Short mmCIF file of C-alpha atoms in Angstrom, two decimals:
data_model
loop_
_atom_site.label_atom_id
_atom_site.label_comp_id
_atom_site.label_asym_id
_atom_site.label_seq_id
_atom_site.Cartn_x
_atom_site.Cartn_y
_atom_site.Cartn_z
CA UNK X 1 17.64 84.49 20.88
CA UNK X 2 15.59 82.31 18.50
CA UNK X 3 12.47 81.76 20.55
CA UNK X 4 9.83 79.16 19.78
CA UNK X 5 6.95 80.99 21.51
CA UNK X 6 6.20 84.71 21.41
CA UNK X 7 3.28 86.02 23.47
CA UNK X 8 2.36 89.68 23.42
CA UNK X 9 -0.21 92.42 23.95
CA UNK X 10 -0.46 95.33 21.52
CA UNK X 11 -2.76 98.07 20.26
CA UNK X 12 -1.73 97.85 16.60
CA UNK X 13 1.05 96.47 14.39
CA UNK X 14 4.10 98.03 16.04
CA UNK X 15 7.36 97.41 14.18
CA UNK X 16 9.62 95.78 16.76
CA UNK X 17 7.17 92.98 17.54
CA UNK X 18 5.59 92.54 14.12
CA UNK X 19 8.53 93.17 11.81
CA UNK X 20 11.57 92.02 13.78
CA UNK X 21 10.08 89.10 15.73
CA UNK X 22 7.33 87.86 13.38
CA UNK X 23 7.78 88.85 9.71
CA UNK X 24 11.57 88.61 9.60
CA UNK X 25 11.38 85.21 11.29
CA UNK X 26 9.04 84.01 8.54
CA UNK X 27 11.25 85.44 5.81
CA UNK X 28 14.21 83.48 7.19
CA UNK X 29 12.26 80.22 6.95
CA UNK X 30 14.12 77.27 5.50
CA UNK X 31 11.10 75.37 4.12
CA UNK X 32 8.67 78.26 3.49
CA UNK X 33 8.06 81.94 4.26
CA UNK X 34 4.51 81.43 5.42
CA UNK X 35 2.55 82.97 8.30
CA UNK X 36 -0.67 81.19 9.25
CA UNK X 37 -3.10 83.43 11.15
CA UNK X 38 -5.85 81.87 13.30
CA UNK X 39 -8.70 84.19 14.37
CA UNK X 40 -10.72 81.29 15.81
CA UNK X 41 -11.07 82.91 19.24
CA UNK X 42 -13.34 85.62 17.80
CA UNK X 43 -17.03 85.16 18.60
CA UNK X 44 -19.94 85.54 16.15
CA UNK X 45 -21.35 89.03 15.63
CA UNK X 46 -24.57 90.13 13.91
CA UNK X 47 -25.36 86.50 13.20
CA UNK X 48 -22.13 85.98 11.22
CA UNK X 49 -19.45 83.45 12.08
CA UNK X 50 -16.99 85.31 9.87
CA UNK X 51 -17.42 89.02 10.57
CA UNK X 52 -15.14 89.29 13.61
CA UNK X 53 -12.65 86.78 12.19
CA UNK X 54 -12.36 88.73 8.93
CA UNK X 55 -11.95 92.00 10.82
CA UNK X 56 -9.17 90.50 12.97
CA UNK X 57 -7.39 89.16 9.89
CA UNK X 58 -7.62 92.54 8.16
CA UNK X 59 -5.73 94.15 11.05
CA UNK X 60 -2.77 91.90 10.29
CA UNK X 61 -3.14 91.46 6.52
CA UNK X 62 -2.51 95.13 5.75
CA UNK X 63 0.81 94.97 7.61
CA UNK X 64 1.91 91.72 5.99
CA UNK X 65 1.12 93.11 2.52
CA UNK X 66 4.10 95.47 2.81
CA UNK X 67 6.34 92.41 2.52
CA UNK X 68 4.86 90.92 -0.66
CA UNK X 69 7.94 91.93 -2.64
CA UNK X 70 10.13 89.90 -0.28
CA UNK X 71 8.16 86.71 -0.86
CA UNK X 72 6.20 86.66 2.39
CA UNK X 73 3.25 84.26 2.32
CA UNK X 74 0.33 84.82 4.67
CA UNK X 75 -3.10 83.31 5.01
CA UNK X 76 -5.87 82.88 7.60
CA UNK X 77 -7.91 79.86 8.55
CA UNK X 78 -11.41 80.64 9.80
CA UNK X 79 -13.47 78.50 12.14
CA UNK X 80 -17.04 77.77 11.11
CA UNK X 81 -19.64 75.26 12.18
CA UNK X 82 -19.75 73.64 8.72
CA UNK X 83 -16.09 72.75 8.23
CA UNK X 84 -15.46 69.68 6.08
CA UNK X 85 -12.94 66.93 6.79
CA UNK X 86 -10.83 67.95 3.78
CA UNK X 87 -10.71 71.55 5.04
CA UNK X 88 -9.45 70.44 8.43
CA UNK X 89 -6.88 68.09 6.91
CA UNK X 90 -5.45 71.04 4.95
CA UNK X 91 -5.48 73.06 8.16
CA UNK X 92 -3.49 70.45 10.10
CA UNK X 93 -0.84 70.45 7.37
CA UNK X 94 -0.57 74.26 7.38
CA UNK X 95 -0.42 74.31 11.18
CA UNK X 96 2.37 71.74 11.20
CA UNK X 97 4.45 73.24 8.38
CA UNK X 98 4.09 77.05 8.45
CA UNK X 99 7.22 78.88 9.57
CA UNK X 100 5.14 81.12 11.86
CA UNK X 101 1.67 80.50 13.29
CA UNK X 102 -0.27 83.26 15.07
CA UNK X 103 -3.11 82.51 17.48
CA UNK X 104 -5.19 85.68 17.31
CA UNK X 105 -7.32 87.62 19.75
CA UNK X 106 -10.90 87.36 20.93
CA UNK X 107 -12.09 85.22 23.85
CA UNK X 108 -9.47 82.90 25.31
CA UNK X 109 -11.76 80.05 26.35
CA UNK X 110 -13.77 80.21 23.11
CA UNK X 111 -10.61 79.65 21.09
CA UNK X 112 -9.40 76.83 23.32
CA UNK X 113 -12.70 75.00 22.96
CA UNK X 114 -12.67 75.38 19.17
CA UNK X 115 -9.06 74.21 18.76
CA UNK X 116 -9.77 71.14 20.86
CA UNK X 117 -13.13 70.49 19.20
CA UNK X 118 -11.50 70.31 15.76
CA UNK X 119 -9.23 67.50 16.88
CA UNK X 120 -12.02 65.67 18.67
CA UNK X 121 -14.58 65.93 15.86
CA UNK X 122 -12.37 65.18 12.87
CA UNK X 123 -9.55 63.04 14.30
CA UNK X 124 -10.83 61.62 17.58
CA UNK X 125 -8.03 63.43 19.43
CA UNK X 126 -9.02 66.53 21.44
CA UNK X 127 -5.36 67.30 22.14
CA UNK X 128 -4.25 67.19 18.49
CA UNK X 129 -3.92 70.95 18.10
CA UNK X 130 -1.73 71.23 21.20
CA UNK X 131 0.35 68.23 20.17
CA UNK X 132 1.12 69.84 16.81
CA UNK X 133 2.10 73.08 18.56
CA UNK X 134 4.60 71.17 20.69
CA UNK X 135 5.92 69.36 17.61
CA UNK X 136 6.45 72.79 16.03
CA UNK X 137 8.40 73.87 19.09
CA UNK X 138 10.60 70.76 18.94
CA UNK X 139 11.41 71.60 15.31
CA UNK X 140 12.35 75.18 16.18
CA UNK X 141 9.37 76.85 14.50
CA UNK X 142 7.75 79.94 15.99
CA UNK X 143 4.24 79.98 17.41
CA UNK X 144 2.89 83.41 18.35
CA UNK X 145 0.05 84.29 20.69
CA UNK X 146 -1.58 87.71 20.38
CA UNK X 147 -4.06 88.83 23.03
CA UNK X 148 -6.29 85.78 23.70
CA UNK X 149 -3.74 83.68 21.82
CA UNK X 150 -1.09 84.78 24.30
CA UNK X 151 -3.23 83.46 27.14
CA UNK X 152 -3.70 80.18 25.29
CA UNK X 153 0.01 79.53 24.78
CA UNK X 154 0.76 79.85 28.49
CA UNK X 155 0.33 77.02 30.99
CA UNK X 156 -2.91 78.54 32.27
CA UNK X 157 -5.19 81.40 31.30
CA UNK X 158 -5.00 84.23 33.80
CA UNK X 159 -8.19 84.83 35.78
CA UNK X 160 -8.92 87.08 38.70
CA UNK X 161 -10.70 84.24 40.48
CA UNK X 162 -9.29 80.76 40.72
CA UNK X 163 -12.17 78.77 42.22
CA UNK X 164 -12.72 76.87 38.96
CA UNK X 165 -9.32 76.39 37.39
CA UNK X 166 -9.88 73.19 35.46
CA UNK X 167 -11.14 74.80 32.24
CA UNK X 168 -8.36 77.36 31.95
CA UNK X 169 -5.39 75.15 31.13
CA UNK X 170 -3.52 76.44 28.08
CA UNK X 171 -1.22 74.69 25.63
CA UNK X 172 1.89 75.17 27.80
CA UNK X 173 4.33 76.34 25.14
CA UNK X 174 5.28 79.08 27.59
CA UNK X 175 5.99 76.70 30.41
CA UNK X 176 4.84 77.37 34.00
CA UNK X 177 3.81 80.92 33.15
CA UNK X 178 0.76 83.18 33.37
CA UNK X 179 0.24 86.68 31.96
CA UNK X 180 -2.15 89.60 32.14
CA UNK X 181 -2.86 91.44 28.88
CA UNK X 182 -3.30 95.20 28.29
CA UNK X 183 -1.71 95.50 31.71
CA UNK X 184 -1.23 98.64 33.74
CA UNK X 185 0.08 99.07 37.26
CA UNK X 186 -3.43 99.30 38.73
CA UNK X 187 -3.64 95.52 38.20
CA UNK X 188 -0.45 94.72 40.08
CA UNK X 189 -2.56 93.38 42.94
CA UNK X 190 -3.87 90.69 40.61
CA UNK X 191 -0.32 89.79 39.61
CA UNK X 192 0.82 89.50 43.21
CA UNK X 193 -2.22 87.40 44.11
CA UNK X 194 -1.54 84.98 41.24
CA UNK X 195 2.17 84.79 42.10
CA UNK X 196 1.31 83.97 45.71
CA UNK X 197 -1.30 81.34 44.82
CA UNK X 198 0.76 79.67 42.11
CA UNK X 199 4.30 79.87 43.45
CA UNK X 200 5.67 77.46 40.83
CA UNK X 201 4.70 79.86 38.05
CA UNK X 202 6.28 83.02 36.69
CA UNK X 203 3.59 85.69 36.39
CA UNK X 204 3.95 88.78 34.18
CA UNK X 205 1.87 91.83 33.29
CA UNK X 206 2.15 92.71 29.59
CA UNK X 207 1.20 96.29 28.71
CA UNK X 208 0.54 97.45 25.16
CA UNK X 209 2.99 97.03 23.36
CA UNK X 210 5.07 94.34 25.07
CA UNK X 211 5.69 90.61 25.06
CA UNK X 212 7.78 87.60 26.00
CA UNK X 213 9.99 85.77 23.51
CA UNK X 214 10.56 82.36 25.09
CA UNK X 215 11.99 78.88 24.75
CA UNK X 216 12.68 75.90 27.00
CA UNK X 217 14.13 72.43 26.80
CA UNK X 218 16.10 69.74 28.62
CA UNK X 219 19.83 69.94 29.37
CA UNK X 220 22.17 66.91 29.13
CA UNK X 221 21.97 66.70 32.93
CA UNK X 222 18.20 66.21 32.71
CA UNK X 223 17.48 69.64 34.20
CA UNK X 224 14.88 71.79 32.45
CA UNK X 225 15.99 75.20 31.18
CA UNK X 226 13.69 78.09 30.31
CA UNK X 227 14.57 81.52 28.95
CA UNK X 228 12.38 84.62 28.68
CA UNK X 229 13.49 87.55 26.53
CA UNK X 230 11.46 90.65 27.38
CA UNK X 231 10.16 92.76 24.50
CA UNK X 232 9.06 96.34 25.19
CA UNK X 233 8.06 97.97 21.89
CA UNK X 234 7.93 101.77 21.70
CA UNK X 235 7.86 102.10 17.90
CA UNK X 236 4.17 102.93 17.39
CA UNK X 237 4.23 106.75 17.25
CA UNK X 238 0.83 107.94 15.99
CA UNK X 239 -0.05 110.76 18.45
CA UNK X 240 -3.78 109.95 18.59
CA UNK X 241 -2.97 106.41 19.79
CA UNK X 242 -0.64 107.37 22.63
CA UNK X 243 -3.24 106.68 25.32
CA UNK X 244 -3.37 103.00 24.29
CA UNK X 245 0.40 102.46 24.07
CA UNK X 246 1.43 102.02 27.69
CA UNK X 247 5.06 101.40 26.74
CA UNK X 248 5.23 104.91 25.24
CA UNK X 249 4.10 106.17 28.63
CA UNK X 250 7.00 104.42 30.35
CA UNK X 251 5.31 101.14 31.29
CA UNK X 252 7.56 98.09 31.63
CA UNK X 253 6.70 94.40 32.09
CA UNK X 254 5.62 93.98 35.71
CA UNK X 255 6.48 90.85 37.66
CA UNK X 256 6.02 89.59 41.21
CA UNK X 257 7.76 86.62 42.74
CA UNK X 258 5.93 84.34 45.21
CA UNK X 259 7.21 86.44 48.13
CA UNK X 260 5.66 89.64 46.79
CA UNK X 261 8.84 91.28 45.54
CA UNK X 262 8.23 93.40 42.45
CA UNK X 263 10.40 93.69 39.37
CA UNK X 264 9.87 95.59 36.11
CA UNK X 265 11.60 94.28 32.99
CA UNK X 266 12.64 96.47 30.04
CA UNK X 267 13.30 95.61 26.42
CA UNK X 268 16.19 93.19 26.00
CA UNK X 269 16.18 91.97 29.61
CA UNK X 270 16.26 88.21 30.15
CA UNK X 271 15.19 85.75 32.81
CA UNK X 272 16.61 82.21 32.83
CA UNK X 273 15.21 79.43 35.01
CA UNK X 274 16.71 76.00 35.76
CA UNK X 275 14.59 73.28 37.37
CA UNK X 276 15.30 69.65 38.17
CA UNK X 277 12.66 67.21 36.89
CA UNK X 278 11.39 66.62 40.43
CA UNK X 279 11.27 70.38 41.14
CA UNK X 280 13.56 70.19 44.16
CA UNK X 281 16.14 72.37 42.43
CA UNK X 282 14.64 75.60 41.12
CA UNK X 283 16.87 78.62 40.55
CA UNK X 284 16.61 81.68 38.30
CA UNK X 285 18.78 84.55 37.18
CA UNK X 286 17.94 87.81 35.41
CA UNK X 287 19.76 90.54 33.55
CA UNK X 288 19.80 94.12 34.76
CA UNK X 289 21.95 96.95 33.43
CA UNK X 290 24.09 94.51 31.46
CA UNK X 291 24.87 92.29 34.46
CA UNK X 292 23.35 89.10 35.86
CA UNK X 293 21.49 89.00 39.17
CA UNK X 294 20.38 85.97 41.13
CA UNK X 295 16.58 85.96 41.07
CA UNK X 296 16.10 84.97 44.69
CA UNK X 297 18.66 87.24 46.37
CA UNK X 298 18.88 90.06 43.78
CA UNK X 299 22.66 89.89 44.35
CA UNK X 300 25.14 89.93 41.46
CA UNK X 301 25.63 86.43 40.06
CA UNK X 302 28.92 84.59 39.95
CA UNK X 303 28.02 83.60 36.37
CA UNK X 304 29.04 85.90 33.54
CA UNK X 305 26.44 84.90 30.97
CA UNK X 306 23.27 82.90 30.38
CA UNK X 307 25.33 80.43 28.33
CA UNK X 308 27.53 79.82 31.37
CA UNK X 309 24.47 79.20 33.54
CA UNK X 310 23.14 76.61 31.10
CA UNK X 311 26.53 74.91 30.79
CA UNK X 312 26.88 74.72 34.59
CA UNK X 313 23.60 72.93 35.22
#
Protein backbone atom coordinates (compact mmCIF):
# COMPACT_ATOMS: atom_id res chain seq x y z
CA UNK A 1 0.00 0.00 0.00
CA UNK A 2 1.37 3.44 -0.96
CA UNK A 3 0.07 5.54 1.90
CA UNK A 4 0.02 9.32 1.91
CA UNK A 5 0.13 9.71 5.71
CA UNK A 6 2.24 7.72 8.16
CA UNK A 7 1.83 8.41 11.88
CA UNK A 8 3.92 6.57 14.44
CA UNK A 9 5.42 6.38 17.91
CA UNK A 10 8.96 5.10 18.42
CA UNK A 11 11.90 5.12 20.82
CA UNK A 12 14.61 5.36 18.16
CA UNK A 13 15.15 4.85 14.42
CA UNK A 14 13.87 1.29 14.01
CA UNK A 15 14.38 -0.15 10.52
CA UNK A 16 10.89 -1.19 9.41
CA UNK A 17 9.40 2.26 9.98
CA UNK A 18 12.39 4.41 9.10
CA UNK A 19 13.98 2.44 6.27
CA UNK A 20 11.07 0.67 4.59
CA UNK A 21 8.32 3.27 5.02
CA UNK A 22 10.28 6.55 5.05
CA UNK A 23 13.74 6.37 3.42
CA UNK A 24 12.86 3.92 0.66
CA UNK A 25 9.79 5.99 -0.17
CA UNK A 26 12.01 9.04 -0.61
CA UNK A 27 14.52 7.14 -2.72
CA UNK A 28 11.71 6.10 -5.08
CA UNK A 29 10.73 9.73 -5.62
CA UNK A 30 10.04 10.77 -9.19
CA UNK A 31 10.93 14.47 -8.85
CA UNK A 32 13.44 14.34 -5.96
CA UNK A 33 14.78 12.09 -3.20
CA UNK A 34 14.34 14.66 -0.48
CA UNK A 35 13.15 14.34 3.13
CA UNK A 36 12.19 17.59 4.84
CA UNK A 37 12.26 17.34 8.65
CA UNK A 38 10.31 19.85 10.76
CA UNK A 39 11.21 20.03 14.48
CA UNK A 40 9.01 23.09 15.03
CA UNK A 41 7.03 21.48 17.85
CA UNK A 42 10.11 21.53 20.12
CA UNK A 43 10.03 24.25 22.78
CA UNK A 44 12.93 26.56 23.74
CA UNK A 45 15.42 25.28 26.30
CA UNK A 46 18.14 27.16 28.21
CA UNK A 47 17.09 30.34 26.45
CA UNK A 48 17.76 28.87 22.99
CA UNK A 49 15.17 28.54 20.24
CA UNK A 50 17.40 26.04 18.45
CA UNK A 51 18.77 23.66 21.08
CA UNK A 52 15.85 21.21 21.20
CA UNK A 53 15.22 21.50 17.46
CA UNK A 54 18.86 20.68 16.66
CA UNK A 55 18.82 17.75 19.08
CA UNK A 56 15.65 16.36 17.47
CA UNK A 57 17.15 16.71 13.99
CA UNK A 58 20.34 14.95 15.09
CA UNK A 59 18.31 11.90 16.11
CA UNK A 60 17.15 11.54 12.51
CA UNK A 61 20.16 12.92 10.64
CA UNK A 62 22.51 10.15 11.78
CA UNK A 63 20.12 7.53 10.38
CA UNK A 64 19.61 9.33 7.07
CA UNK A 65 23.38 9.70 6.61
CA UNK A 66 23.65 5.95 6.00
CA UNK A 67 21.85 6.54 2.69
CA UNK A 68 24.10 9.28 1.30
CA UNK A 69 25.57 6.88 -1.24
CA UNK A 70 22.09 6.21 -2.63
CA UNK A 71 21.43 9.89 -3.29
CA UNK A 72 19.12 10.58 -0.35
CA UNK A 73 18.64 14.29 0.34
CA UNK A 74 17.61 15.43 3.80
CA UNK A 75 17.35 18.78 5.50
CA UNK A 76 15.58 20.43 8.45
CA UNK A 77 13.74 23.70 8.71
CA UNK A 78 13.87 25.34 12.13
CA UNK A 79 11.30 27.72 13.56
CA UNK A 80 12.60 30.94 15.09
CA UNK A 81 11.03 34.23 16.05
CA UNK A 82 13.13 36.17 13.52
CA UNK A 83 12.28 34.33 10.31
CA UNK A 84 12.40 36.46 7.16
CA UNK A 85 9.86 36.41 4.34
CA UNK A 86 12.41 34.91 1.93
CA UNK A 87 13.14 32.09 4.41
CA UNK A 88 9.47 31.23 4.66
CA UNK A 89 8.99 31.37 0.89
CA UNK A 90 11.78 28.79 0.51
CA UNK A 91 10.11 26.73 3.23
CA UNK A 92 6.73 26.69 1.45
CA UNK A 93 8.42 25.44 -1.73
CA UNK A 94 10.26 22.66 0.13
CA UNK A 95 7.08 21.68 1.96
CA UNK A 96 5.14 21.47 -1.29
CA UNK A 97 7.79 19.62 -3.32
CA UNK A 98 9.72 17.26 -1.00
CA UNK A 99 8.99 13.59 -1.59
CA UNK A 100 8.67 13.01 2.17
CA UNK A 101 7.94 15.54 4.92
CA UNK A 102 8.27 14.62 8.60
CA UNK A 103 6.52 16.58 11.34
CA UNK A 104 8.72 15.92 14.37
CA UNK A 105 8.12 15.54 18.08
CA UNK A 106 7.81 17.96 20.96
CA UNK A 107 4.56 19.59 22.10
CA UNK A 108 1.59 19.03 19.81
CA UNK A 109 -0.19 22.34 20.37
CA UNK A 110 3.06 24.35 20.19
CA UNK A 111 3.75 22.97 16.73
CA UNK A 112 0.20 23.56 15.52
CA UNK A 113 0.33 27.19 16.60
CA UNK A 114 3.68 27.74 14.88
CA UNK A 115 2.63 26.11 11.60
CA UNK A 116 -0.51 28.23 11.50
CA UNK A 117 1.31 31.38 12.60
CA UNK A 118 3.74 31.12 9.66
CA UNK A 119 0.88 31.21 7.18
CA UNK A 120 -0.91 34.02 9.00
CA UNK A 121 2.15 36.24 9.47
CA UNK A 122 3.78 35.87 6.07
CA UNK A 123 0.88 35.05 3.72
CA UNK A 124 -2.28 36.18 5.48
CA UNK A 125 -3.56 32.59 5.48
CA UNK A 126 -3.47 30.72 8.82
CA UNK A 127 -4.49 27.48 7.09
CA UNK A 128 -1.74 27.59 4.44
CA UNK A 129 0.40 24.89 6.03
CA UNK A 130 -2.55 22.49 6.25
CA UNK A 131 -3.66 23.30 2.72
CA UNK A 132 -0.22 22.40 1.36
CA UNK A 133 -0.28 19.13 3.31
CA UNK A 134 -3.58 18.21 1.65
CA UNK A 135 -2.20 19.21 -1.75
CA UNK A 136 0.72 16.85 -1.08
CA UNK A 137 -1.74 14.08 -0.29
CA UNK A 138 -3.66 14.70 -3.53
CA UNK A 139 -0.39 14.36 -5.45
CA UNK A 140 0.46 11.07 -3.74
CA UNK A 141 3.37 12.39 -1.66
CA UNK A 142 4.04 11.08 1.84
CA UNK A 143 3.66 13.19 4.96
CA UNK A 144 4.89 11.58 8.18
CA UNK A 145 4.01 12.46 11.75
CA UNK A 146 6.35 11.33 14.53
CA UNK A 147 5.25 11.71 18.15
CA UNK A 148 3.67 15.21 18.38
CA UNK A 149 3.62 15.27 14.57
CA UNK A 150 1.50 12.12 14.60
CA UNK A 151 -1.06 13.89 16.78
CA UNK A 152 -1.05 16.86 14.42
CA UNK A 153 -1.78 14.82 11.29
CA UNK A 154 -4.89 13.27 12.82
CA UNK A 155 -8.30 14.94 12.86
CA UNK A 156 -7.88 15.89 16.52
CA UNK A 157 -5.13 15.74 19.11
CA UNK A 158 -5.84 13.13 21.74
CA UNK A 159 -6.48 14.51 25.23
CA UNK A 160 -7.64 12.85 28.39
CA UNK A 161 -10.15 15.63 28.98
CA UNK A 162 -12.40 16.97 26.29
CA UNK A 163 -14.01 20.01 27.93
CA UNK A 164 -12.11 22.40 25.66
CA UNK A 165 -11.80 20.70 22.30
CA UNK A 166 -11.66 23.70 20.00
CA UNK A 167 -7.87 24.19 20.10
CA UNK A 168 -6.98 20.57 19.43
CA UNK A 169 -8.07 20.17 15.82
CA UNK A 170 -5.29 18.66 13.70
CA UNK A 171 -4.64 18.79 9.97
CA UNK A 172 -6.91 15.82 9.21
CA UNK A 173 -4.65 13.90 6.84
CA UNK A 174 -5.54 10.83 8.89
CA UNK A 175 -9.25 11.34 8.55
CA UNK A 176 -11.65 10.90 11.49
CA UNK A 177 -8.93 9.38 13.66
CA UNK A 178 -7.30 9.92 17.05
CA UNK A 179 -4.26 8.21 18.56
CA UNK A 180 -2.41 7.85 21.84
CA UNK A 181 1.40 7.81 21.67
CA UNK A 182 3.87 5.69 23.68
CA UNK A 183 0.81 3.62 24.47
CA UNK A 184 0.57 0.69 26.85
CA UNK A 185 -2.45 -1.29 27.96
CA UNK A 186 -2.77 0.69 31.20
CA UNK A 187 -4.18 3.53 29.06
CA UNK A 188 -6.87 1.43 27.42
CA UNK A 189 -9.45 3.18 29.56
CA UNK A 190 -8.55 6.45 27.85
CA UNK A 191 -8.97 4.80 24.45
CA UNK A 192 -12.38 3.41 25.33
CA UNK A 193 -13.50 6.77 26.73
CA UNK A 194 -12.46 8.56 23.53
CA UNK A 195 -14.11 5.92 21.33
CA UNK A 196 -17.35 6.28 23.31
CA UNK A 197 -17.33 10.09 23.23
CA UNK A 198 -16.37 10.39 19.57
CA UNK A 199 -18.18 7.49 17.94
CA UNK A 200 -17.50 8.75 14.41
CA UNK A 201 -13.76 8.40 14.95
CA UNK A 202 -11.40 5.45 14.89
CA UNK A 203 -9.21 5.57 17.99
CA UNK A 204 -5.90 3.70 18.28
CA UNK A 205 -3.15 3.27 20.88
CA UNK A 206 0.32 3.30 19.30
CA UNK A 207 3.05 1.71 21.41
CA UNK A 208 6.75 2.17 20.70
CA UNK A 209 7.50 1.13 17.91
CA UNK A 210 4.26 1.14 15.91
CA UNK A 211 2.26 3.25 13.50
CA UNK A 212 -0.50 3.64 10.94
CA UNK A 213 0.16 3.89 7.20
CA UNK A 214 -2.99 5.46 5.79
CA UNK A 215 -4.76 6.91 2.79
CA UNK A 216 -8.29 7.97 1.86
CA UNK A 217 -10.19 9.36 -1.08
CA UNK A 218 -13.51 9.41 -2.94
CA UNK A 219 -14.87 6.52 -5.00
CA UNK A 220 -16.71 7.00 -8.32
CA UNK A 221 -19.95 6.44 -6.39
CA UNK A 222 -19.16 9.46 -4.20
CA UNK A 223 -18.53 7.30 -1.13
CA UNK A 224 -15.40 8.03 0.90
CA UNK A 225 -12.89 5.21 1.33
CA UNK A 226 -10.20 5.04 4.01
CA UNK A 227 -7.54 2.39 4.56
CA UNK A 228 -5.27 1.86 7.56
CA UNK A 229 -2.25 -0.43 7.29
CA UNK A 230 -0.96 -1.31 10.76
CA UNK A 231 2.79 -1.21 11.32
CA UNK A 232 4.26 -3.04 14.33
CA UNK A 233 8.06 -2.72 14.22
CA UNK A 234 10.15 -5.18 16.25
CA UNK A 235 13.50 -4.52 14.55
CA UNK A 236 15.18 -2.40 17.26
CA UNK A 237 17.19 -5.01 19.19
CA UNK A 238 19.61 -3.16 21.50
CA UNK A 239 19.16 -5.01 24.84
CA UNK A 240 19.47 -1.89 27.01
CA UNK A 241 16.51 -0.31 25.18
CA UNK A 242 14.10 -3.21 25.53
CA UNK A 243 12.08 -1.52 28.28
CA UNK A 244 11.14 1.30 25.88
CA UNK A 245 10.20 -0.91 22.92
CA UNK A 246 6.73 -2.13 23.81
CA UNK A 247 6.40 -4.03 20.54
CA UNK A 248 9.37 -6.21 21.53
CA UNK A 249 7.42 -7.03 24.68
CA UNK A 250 4.45 -8.24 22.64
CA UNK A 251 2.40 -5.03 22.51
CA UNK A 252 0.08 -4.60 19.52
CA UNK A 253 -1.95 -1.59 18.36
CA UNK A 254 -4.95 -1.34 20.69
CA UNK A 255 -8.33 -0.23 19.41
CA UNK A 256 -11.83 0.15 20.84
CA UNK A 257 -14.99 0.62 18.84
CA UNK A 258 -17.78 2.91 20.10
CA UNK A 259 -19.46 -0.05 21.82
CA UNK A 260 -16.39 -0.86 23.91
CA UNK A 261 -15.24 -3.92 21.99
CA UNK A 262 -11.46 -4.26 21.99
CA UNK A 263 -9.22 -5.29 19.13
CA UNK A 264 -5.42 -5.49 18.87
CA UNK A 265 -3.86 -5.13 15.42
CA UNK A 266 -0.54 -6.69 14.40
CA UNK A 267 1.91 -5.77 11.68
CA UNK A 268 0.40 -6.04 8.20
CA UNK A 269 -3.23 -6.01 9.37
CA UNK A 270 -5.57 -3.62 7.58
CA UNK A 271 -8.79 -1.77 8.33
CA UNK A 272 -10.90 -0.37 5.49
CA UNK A 273 -13.79 2.03 6.05
CA UNK A 274 -16.48 3.16 3.58
CA UNK A 275 -18.71 6.13 4.37
CA UNK A 276 -21.35 7.93 2.35
CA UNK A 277 -20.91 11.72 2.21
CA UNK A 278 -23.88 12.23 4.53
CA UNK A 279 -22.57 9.60 6.97
CA UNK A 280 -25.70 7.46 6.84
CA UNK A 281 -23.74 4.56 5.37
CA UNK A 282 -20.70 3.69 7.46
CA UNK A 283 -19.21 0.21 7.27
CA UNK A 284 -15.74 -1.20 7.96
CA UNK A 285 -13.85 -4.44 7.45
CA UNK A 286 -10.55 -5.67 8.87
CA UNK A 287 -8.04 -8.40 8.15
CA UNK A 288 -7.27 -11.13 10.65
CA UNK A 289 -5.22 -14.26 10.03
CA UNK A 290 -5.28 -13.66 6.28
CA UNK A 291 -9.07 -13.36 6.07
CA UNK A 292 -11.50 -10.43 6.11
CA UNK A 293 -13.90 -9.79 8.98
CA UNK A 294 -16.80 -7.39 9.10
CA UNK A 295 -15.90 -4.71 11.65
CA UNK A 296 -19.32 -4.50 13.26
CA UNK A 297 -20.16 -8.21 13.58
CA UNK A 298 -16.63 -9.71 13.64
CA UNK A 299 -18.05 -12.35 11.27
CA UNK A 300 -16.17 -13.48 8.14
CA UNK A 301 -16.86 -11.13 5.24
CA UNK A 302 -18.42 -12.15 1.96
CA UNK A 303 -15.72 -10.05 0.25
CA UNK A 304 -12.44 -11.71 -0.64
CA UNK A 305 -10.20 -8.65 -0.69
CA UNK A 306 -10.00 -4.94 0.09
CA UNK A 307 -9.98 -4.25 -3.66
CA UNK A 308 -13.33 -6.04 -3.95
CA UNK A 309 -14.76 -3.95 -1.10
CA UNK A 310 -13.72 -0.72 -2.82
CA UNK A 311 -15.07 -1.86 -6.18
CA UNK A 312 -18.42 -2.82 -4.62
CA UNK A 313 -19.12 0.55 -3.02
